[in-house]
Amino acid sequence: MGGPRNNLTWHPAKVRYRVYALHYEGYSAAQINADPAVAASVAKTGYRLHNNTLAAAWRSAEYKRYAAGRDKTFAAVEGEQIAQRVLEDVGALSSVTDVARYELAREIRELIGAAPDEGESAVERVERLTRSLATVTRDETARLKAENAELKAQIAELEAKLAGVGRNTSKGITEETLREVEERIGLL
């Protein structure tokens, strides 16, 4: 009496989750049974997936967990895409540092909601990401300082040229320049 409540539970987990995925995506019972992986499992186990079996499967706790996980994943992906578009529209991701900050915030949010990892702890991961952000910030700062020095050199060069032009015009218009202007406008 303690056996499985429906034929789907006799199938391997990979096949069960394939059936759940097909149902979640809107496939009918006939289409689910026609799927090659499902049909192979039915042939191997001998347990058919009829309408009553599938109806019981959709009410099962395993399917409810699966559907909730898919809903959560889709919502998170959609939220990320919306946030990315908004930040791009307002120009908040215009530099490497801004992108790194955004990624760090996203990682921290994921770590808070995730189960503990077997390898690196969440705190260690956040610390590592923060250190990498500091490195990106230093690199970005060095690049901006180099660009600033280059722009200052260009400004100084342009100011020198402008000062040279100003000295020539302060002497007044020469006879030659006056004749040239009169010729161009058609007076001579």
PDB file of N, CA and C in Angstrom, residues 6 14 20 27 44 60 70 82 124 142 147 151 158-159 165 179 181:
ATOM      1  N   ASN A   6       0.893   7.063  -8.716  1.00  0.00           N
ATOM      2  CA  ASN A   6       0.553   7.072 -10.133  1.00  0.00           C
ATOM      3  C   ASN A   6       1.712   6.500 -10.935  1.00  0.00           C
ATOM      4  N   LYS A  14      14.555  12.018 -14.684  1.00  0.00           N
ATOM      5  CA  LYS A  14      14.795  12.757 -15.927  1.00  0.00           C
ATOM      6  C   LYS A  14      13.541  12.751 -16.801  1.00  0.00           C
ATOM      7  N   TYR A  20       6.968  17.008 -16.945  1.00  0.00           N
ATOM      8  CA  TYR A  20       6.561  18.269 -16.301  1.00  0.00           C
ATOM      9  C   TYR A  20       6.842  19.459 -17.217  1.00  0.00           C
ATOM     10  N   TYR A  27       1.830  21.302 -23.712  1.00  0.00           N
ATOM     11  CA  TYR A  27       1.601  20.129 -24.554  1.00  0.00           C
ATOM     12  C   TYR A  27       0.442  19.302 -23.995  1.00  0.00           C
ATOM     13  N   LYS A  44      10.231   0.946 -21.782  1.00  0.00           N
ATOM     14  CA  LYS A  44      11.178   0.286 -20.880  1.00  0.00           C
ATOM     15  C   LYS A  44      10.513  -0.145 -19.573  1.00  0.00           C
ATOM     16  N   SER A  60       0.633  16.700  -7.966  1.00  0.00           N
ATOM     17  CA  SER A  60       1.675  16.229  -7.045  1.00  0.00           C
ATOM     18  C   SER A  60       2.538  17.382  -6.535  1.00  0.00           C
ATOM     19  N   ARG A  70      10.161  27.075 -12.070  1.00  0.00           N
ATOM     20  CA  ARG A  70      10.152  27.663 -13.421  1.00  0.00           C
ATOM     21  C   ARG A  70       9.592  29.078 -13.387  1.00  0.00           C
ATOM     22  N   ILE A  82      14.402  43.747 -17.730  1.00  0.00           N
ATOM     23  CA  ILE A  82      13.786  45.067 -17.551  1.00  0.00           C
ATOM     24  C   ILE A  82      14.774  46.016 -16.883  1.00  0.00           C
ATOM     25  N   GLU A 124      32.309  34.776   1.272  1.00  0.00           N
ATOM     26  CA  GLU A 124      33.575  34.760   0.519  1.00  0.00           C
ATOM     27  C   GLU A 124      33.346  35.202  -0.915  1.00  0.00           C
ATOM     28  N   ALA A 142      42.638  54.750 -13.885  1.00  0.00           N
ATOM     29  CA  ALA A 142      43.906  54.939 -14.594  1.00  0.00           C
ATOM     30  C   ALA A 142      43.655  55.282 -16.063  1.00  0.00           C
ATOM     31  N   GLU A 147      43.340  59.498 -20.407  1.00  0.00           N
ATOM     32  CA  GLU A 147      42.527  60.249 -21.362  1.00  0.00           C
ATOM     33  C   GLU A 147      42.513  61.730 -21.022  1.00  0.00           C
ATOM     34  N   LEU A 151      43.736  64.859 -23.339  1.00  0.00           N
ATOM     35  CA  LEU A 151      42.861  65.984 -23.675  1.00  0.00           C
ATOM     36  C   LEU A 151      43.471  67.318 -23.250  1.00  0.00           C
ATOM     37  N   LEU A 158      45.829  73.610 -28.918  1.00  0.00           N
ATOM     38  CA  LEU A 158      44.854  74.490 -29.561  1.00  0.00           C
ATOM     39  C   LEU A 158      44.953  75.923 -29.044  1.00  0.00           C
ATOM     40  N   GLU A 159      45.213  76.089 -27.745  1.00  0.00           N
ATOM     41  CA  GLU A 159      45.387  77.439 -27.188  1.00  0.00           C
ATOM     42  C   GLU A 159      46.599  78.123 -27.783  1.00  0.00           C
ATOM     43  N   VAL A 165      47.226  82.927 -33.897  1.00  0.00           N
ATOM     44  CA  VAL A 165      46.280  83.582 -34.800  1.00  0.00           C
ATOM     45  C   VAL A 165      45.942  84.964 -34.275  1.00  0.00           C
ATOM     46  N   ARG A 179      43.076  93.213 -50.584  1.00  0.00           N
ATOM     47  CA  ARG A 179      42.860  92.989 -52.006  1.00  0.00           C
ATOM     48  C   ARG A 179      42.230  91.631 -52.266  1.00  0.00           C
ATOM     49  N   VAL A 181      40.316  89.835 -50.258  1.00  0.00           N
ATOM     50  CA  VAL A 181      38.922  89.854 -49.829  1.00  0.00           C
ATOM     51  C   VAL A 181      38.068  90.591 -50.862  1.00  0.00           C
TER      52      VAL A 181
END
